[in-house]
Amino acid sequence: MLSLVVPCYNEEDNVEDFYNQTVYAFDSKIKDFEIVFVDDGSSDKTLDKLKKLYDGDKCHIQVLSFSRNFGKEAAIYAGLKNARGDYACIIDADLQQRPEVVVEMMNVIKEDNTVDCVTAYQAERKENKFMSALKSSFYKIINKMSEVDFVNGASDFRLMNRKMIDAVISMGEYHRFSKGIFSFVGFNTKFIPYEVQERKSGKSKWNFFKLLKYAIEGIISFSSFPLKLSAYVGFFSAFVSVIYLILVIIKRLAYGVDVPGYASIVVLVLFLGGLQLMSFGILGEYMSKVYDQVKGRPIYILKEHLSEDLLRNEEKQQ
Ligand code: UDP
Ligand code: MG
């Protein structure tokens, strides 16, 4: 069976279309499937729409609903955890990723049993040059800093077999950065190009600052280089100041008393103060991640779960 994991946050105008297009695209090609809709605390009518869909097609739909907005990463985690399929595919609800591509992915993974995961990557980014240049440099930086590989343009749109699903679920970290997690767990991944569609309806939930926060989270979660960086910078500035000290002593011995070095002292004090604050900041980022993890709070909280299996279990108990 194939489980589609669909995170939905305020997608009231998209979920029905998504369902219809998926059923249409799968037609006779994929018969055994379920759609796991995860309502990520939407504030619009998304949940009502999902319930309606569920009532119309109980054997193909599960609906999970969060008590509040926990973010797309949490929604993906919840969806994968509740997926019953031998395969699972993560796909957005806004129809930017066409369900036809899922059929293609299924063919690839079934043809070659050494492939554990099929990932769709954007052949070309359909966004402004500035954003796409920023994103490319993010990938360059994180790949230099981190031991796991990040592929530029690879989305969360991917199909995995059961082995990989279980591995991804086993990573119970609170701050989830899927791109890193998928690459951390390893397995044999095949990349296929796909074309991103325009958003069907509504707005993207990402803006520059959210993306920046996400990028920093990715770096902190999968690299300790920034921590080392502050140590390197510290060593370097200590080294430079020792050289400066030697120069001052030589000057003093050669030329006698110098003019009072007010400017250089102020510059040095400010510079070192800045470096120290920067290092504290980096330390703080890691500390806060450790703190969040140690608290052991759940990654998501369910308000409702609609599923045939649950219904059957309840009937059995009665
Ligand atoms: N999403 C979510 N929780 C959030 C933000 C987004 O579940 O807090 C879902 C959203 O409903 C969509 C997918 O994640 O199905 C991708 O979001 P979006 O389209 O805003 O991102 P983009 O396609 O612009 O990268
Ligand atoms: Mg989108």
Tab-separated table of C-alpha atoms in Angstrom, residues 9-204:
chain	number	residue	atom	x	y	z
A	9	TYR	CA	-2.211	24.486	7.021
A	10	ASN	CA	-5.046	26.786	5.958
A	11	GLU	CA	-5.634	24.992	2.678
A	12	GLU	CA	-9.453	25.083	2.656
A	13	ASP	CA	-9.608	25.820	-1.079
A	14	ASN	CA	-7.092	23.183	-2.030
A	15	VAL	CA	-7.801	19.948	-0.174
A	16	GLU	CA	-10.822	18.924	-2.246
A	17	ASP	CA	-9.026	19.604	-5.507
A	18	PHE	CA	-6.044	17.767	-4.164
A	19	TYR	CA	-8.147	14.709	-3.378
A	20	ASN	CA	-9.910	14.753	-6.752
A	21	GLN	CA	-6.751	15.222	-8.741
A	22	THR	CA	-4.998	12.467	-6.829
A	23	VAL	CA	-7.804	9.977	-7.372
A	24	TYR	CA	-7.872	10.973	-11.048
A	25	ALA	CA	-4.094	10.646	-11.455
A	26	PHE	CA	-3.900	7.292	-9.659
A	27	ASP	CA	-6.915	5.896	-11.536
A	28	SER	CA	-6.000	2.319	-12.347
A	29	LYS	CA	-2.268	2.865	-11.897
A	30	ILE	CA	-2.183	2.896	-8.101
A	31	LYS	CA	-5.130	1.129	-6.532
A	32	ASP	CA	-3.943	0.391	-3.043
A	33	PHE	CA	-3.411	3.758	-1.382
A	34	GLU	CA	-4.426	5.956	1.522
A	35	ILE	CA	-4.186	9.700	1.990
A	36	VAL	CA	-3.066	10.812	5.442
A	37	PHE	CA	-4.150	14.438	5.747
A	38	VAL	CA	-2.519	16.245	8.646
A	39	ASP	CA	-4.355	19.412	9.599
A	40	ASP	CA	-1.660	21.516	11.218
A	41	GLY	CA	-3.945	23.609	13.423
A	42	SER	CA	-5.567	25.478	10.530
A	43	SER	CA	-7.631	28.505	11.450
A	44	ASP	CA	-9.896	28.273	8.388
A	45	LYS	CA	-12.319	25.549	7.258
A	46	THR	CA	-9.624	23.027	6.298
A	47	LEU	CA	-10.618	20.536	8.992
A	48	ASP	CA	-14.309	20.651	8.036
A	49	LYS	CA	-13.402	20.053	4.413
A	50	LEU	CA	-11.171	17.148	5.393
A	51	LYS	CA	-13.927	15.607	7.497
A	52	LYS	CA	-16.273	15.842	4.544
A	53	LEU	CA	-13.740	14.090	2.345
A	54	TYR	CA	-13.256	11.437	5.022
A	55	ASP	CA	-16.990	10.773	5.238
A	56	GLY	CA	-17.073	10.306	1.479
A	57	ASP	CA	-14.147	7.889	1.246
A	58	LYS	CA	-13.316	6.321	4.610
A	59	CYS	CA	-11.244	3.493	3.239
A	60	HIS	CA	-8.776	5.799	1.505
A	61	ILE	CA	-8.466	8.651	3.987
A	62	GLN	CA	-7.089	9.277	7.450
A	63	VAL	CA	-7.359	12.689	9.041
A	64	LEU	CA	-5.063	13.807	11.845
A	65	SER	CA	-5.743	17.161	13.401
A	66	PHE	CA	-3.322	19.044	15.656
A	67	SER	CA	-4.400	21.063	18.659
A	68	ARG	CA	-2.531	24.072	17.223
A	69	ASN	CA	-0.053	24.932	14.496
A	70	PHE	CA	3.092	22.866	15.090
A	71	GLY	CA	4.714	23.451	11.699
A	72	LYS	CA	5.154	21.447	8.540
A	73	GLU	CA	7.978	19.341	9.957
A	74	ALA	CA	5.802	18.148	12.840
A	75	ALA	CA	2.975	17.434	10.395
A	76	ILE	CA	5.262	15.307	8.231
A	77	TYR	CA	6.423	13.391	11.304
A	78	ALA	CA	2.862	12.741	12.484
A	79	GLY	CA	1.806	11.653	8.996
A	80	LEU	CA	4.693	9.229	8.607
A	81	LYS	CA	4.096	7.818	12.067
A	82	ASN	CA	0.490	7.019	11.231
A	83	ALA	CA	1.093	5.883	7.652
A	84	ARG	CA	0.162	2.253	7.203
A	85	GLY	CA	1.651	1.770	3.761
A	86	ASP	CA	4.717	-0.147	2.613
A	87	TYR	CA	5.572	3.103	0.900
A	88	ALA	CA	4.950	6.686	1.931
A	89	CYS	CA	5.116	9.831	-0.144
A	90	ILE	CA	5.210	13.348	1.293
A	91	ILE	CA	3.364	15.840	-0.861
A	92	ASP	CA	2.039	19.391	-0.385
A	93	ALA	CA	-1.684	20.102	-0.318
A	94	ASP	CA	-1.460	23.150	-2.590
A	95	LEU	CA	-1.054	21.132	-5.815
A	96	GLN	CA	2.345	22.644	-6.548
A	97	GLN	CA	3.498	19.051	-6.704
A	98	ARG	CA	1.469	17.045	-9.186
A	99	PRO	CA	0.127	13.654	-8.087
A	100	GLU	CA	1.109	12.286	-11.521
A	101	VAL	CA	4.725	12.536	-10.393
A	102	VAL	CA	3.887	10.148	-7.539
A	103	VAL	CA	2.877	7.526	-10.104
A	104	GLU	CA	6.216	8.060	-11.800
A	105	MET	CA	8.037	7.714	-8.462
A	106	MET	CA	6.206	4.479	-7.683
A	107	ASN	CA	7.302	3.059	-11.046
A	108	VAL	CA	10.916	3.971	-10.360
A	109	ILE	CA	10.980	2.406	-6.889
A	110	LYS	CA	9.167	-0.743	-8.016
A	111	GLU	CA	11.373	-1.253	-11.060
A	112	ASP	CA	14.592	-1.257	-9.093
A	113	ASN	CA	14.561	-2.897	-5.694
A	114	THR	CA	17.900	-1.396	-4.700
A	115	VAL	CA	16.248	2.035	-4.599
A	116	ASP	CA	14.829	2.942	-1.158
A	117	CYS	CA	13.758	6.483	-1.849
A	118	VAL	CA	12.786	8.582	-4.844
A	119	THR	CA	13.108	12.333	-4.473
A	120	ALA	CA	11.803	14.904	-6.897
A	121	TYR	CA	13.985	17.931	-7.401
A	122	GLN	CA	13.090	21.167	-9.121
A	123	ALA	CA	14.789	21.174	-12.473
A	124	GLU	CA	14.689	24.964	-12.358
A	125	ARG	CA	13.592	27.228	-9.577
A	126	LYS	CA	10.567	29.299	-10.497
A	127	GLU	CA	11.180	32.175	-8.158
A	128	ASN	CA	13.027	35.435	-8.280
A	129	LYS	CA	16.766	35.386	-8.919
A	130	PHE	CA	17.600	36.864	-5.518
A	131	MET	CA	15.826	34.134	-3.535
A	132	SER	CA	17.199	31.361	-5.670
A	133	ALA	CA	20.753	32.755	-5.341
A	134	LEU	CA	20.278	32.940	-1.561
A	135	LYS	CA	19.054	29.363	-1.480
A	136	SER	CA	21.988	28.148	-3.576
A	137	SER	CA	24.454	29.828	-1.243
A	138	PHE	CA	22.698	28.274	1.751
A	139	TYR	CA	23.289	24.836	0.229
A	140	LYS	CA	26.940	25.654	-0.472
A	141	ILE	CA	27.507	26.794	3.119
A	142	ILE	CA	25.685	23.952	4.827
A	143	ASN	CA	27.391	21.346	2.665
A	144	LYS	CA	30.792	22.735	3.659
A	145	MET	CA	29.891	22.766	7.346
A	146	SER	CA	28.008	19.545	7.747
A	147	GLU	CA	28.895	15.900	7.349
A	148	VAL	CA	25.578	15.006	5.743
A	149	ASP	CA	24.886	15.981	2.139
A	150	PHE	CA	22.201	18.449	1.110
A	151	VAL	CA	21.033	18.514	-2.490
A	152	ASN	CA	20.124	21.919	-3.884
A	153	GLY	CA	16.561	21.983	-5.168
A	154	ALA	CA	15.576	18.661	-3.584
A	155	SER	CA	12.215	19.166	-1.931
A	156	ASP	CA	10.358	17.266	0.758
A	157	PHE	CA	8.444	15.726	-2.130
A	158	ARG	CA	9.708	12.175	-1.848
A	159	LEU	CA	8.639	8.564	-1.798
A	160	MET	CA	10.188	6.139	0.678
A	161	ASN	CA	9.952	2.446	1.406
A	162	ARG	CA	9.103	1.055	4.832
A	163	LYS	CA	12.737	0.663	5.916
A	164	MET	CA	13.377	4.332	5.386
A	165	ILE	CA	10.068	5.450	6.909
A	166	ASP	CA	10.925	3.566	10.106
A	167	ALA	CA	14.385	5.099	10.173
A	168	VAL	CA	12.976	8.614	9.784
A	169	ILE	CA	10.415	8.035	12.544
A	170	SER	CA	13.142	6.708	14.834
A	171	MET	CA	14.764	10.147	14.784
A	172	GLY	CA	12.784	11.737	17.575
A	173	GLU	CA	14.469	15.127	17.643
A	174	TYR	CA	12.351	18.092	18.585
A	175	HIS	CA	13.802	20.532	16.069
A	176	ARG	CA	13.238	18.652	12.878
A	177	PHE	CA	14.978	19.618	9.682
A	178	SER	CA	13.682	17.045	7.220
A	179	LYS	CA	16.224	17.639	4.503
A	180	GLY	CA	18.958	16.786	7.004
A	181	ILE	CA	17.089	13.857	8.506
A	182	PHE	CA	16.495	12.234	5.114
A	183	SER	CA	20.117	12.527	4.249
A	184	PHE	CA	21.298	11.456	7.722
A	185	VAL	CA	19.410	8.143	7.645
A	186	GLY	CA	21.183	7.241	4.411
A	187	PHE	CA	19.623	4.638	2.095
A	188	ASN	CA	19.784	4.619	-1.648
A	189	THR	CA	18.054	7.722	-3.013
A	190	LYS	CA	17.252	8.338	-6.646
A	191	PHE	CA	16.534	11.868	-7.885
A	192	ILE	CA	14.052	12.645	-10.605
A	193	PRO	CA	13.369	16.128	-11.996
A	194	TYR	CA	9.903	17.658	-11.742
A	195	GLU	CA	8.284	20.934	-12.543
A	196	VAL	CA	6.780	22.958	-9.707
A	197	GLN	CA	3.280	24.207	-10.448
A	198	GLU	CA	1.763	27.486	-9.394
A	199	ARG	CA	0.027	27.412	-6.034
A	200	LYS	CA	-3.634	26.465	-6.620
A	201	SER	CA	-5.036	28.864	-4.078
A	202	GLY	CA	-3.927	30.800	-1.005
A	203	LYS	CA	-0.479	32.116	-0.169
A	204	SER	CA	2.830	30.449	0.604
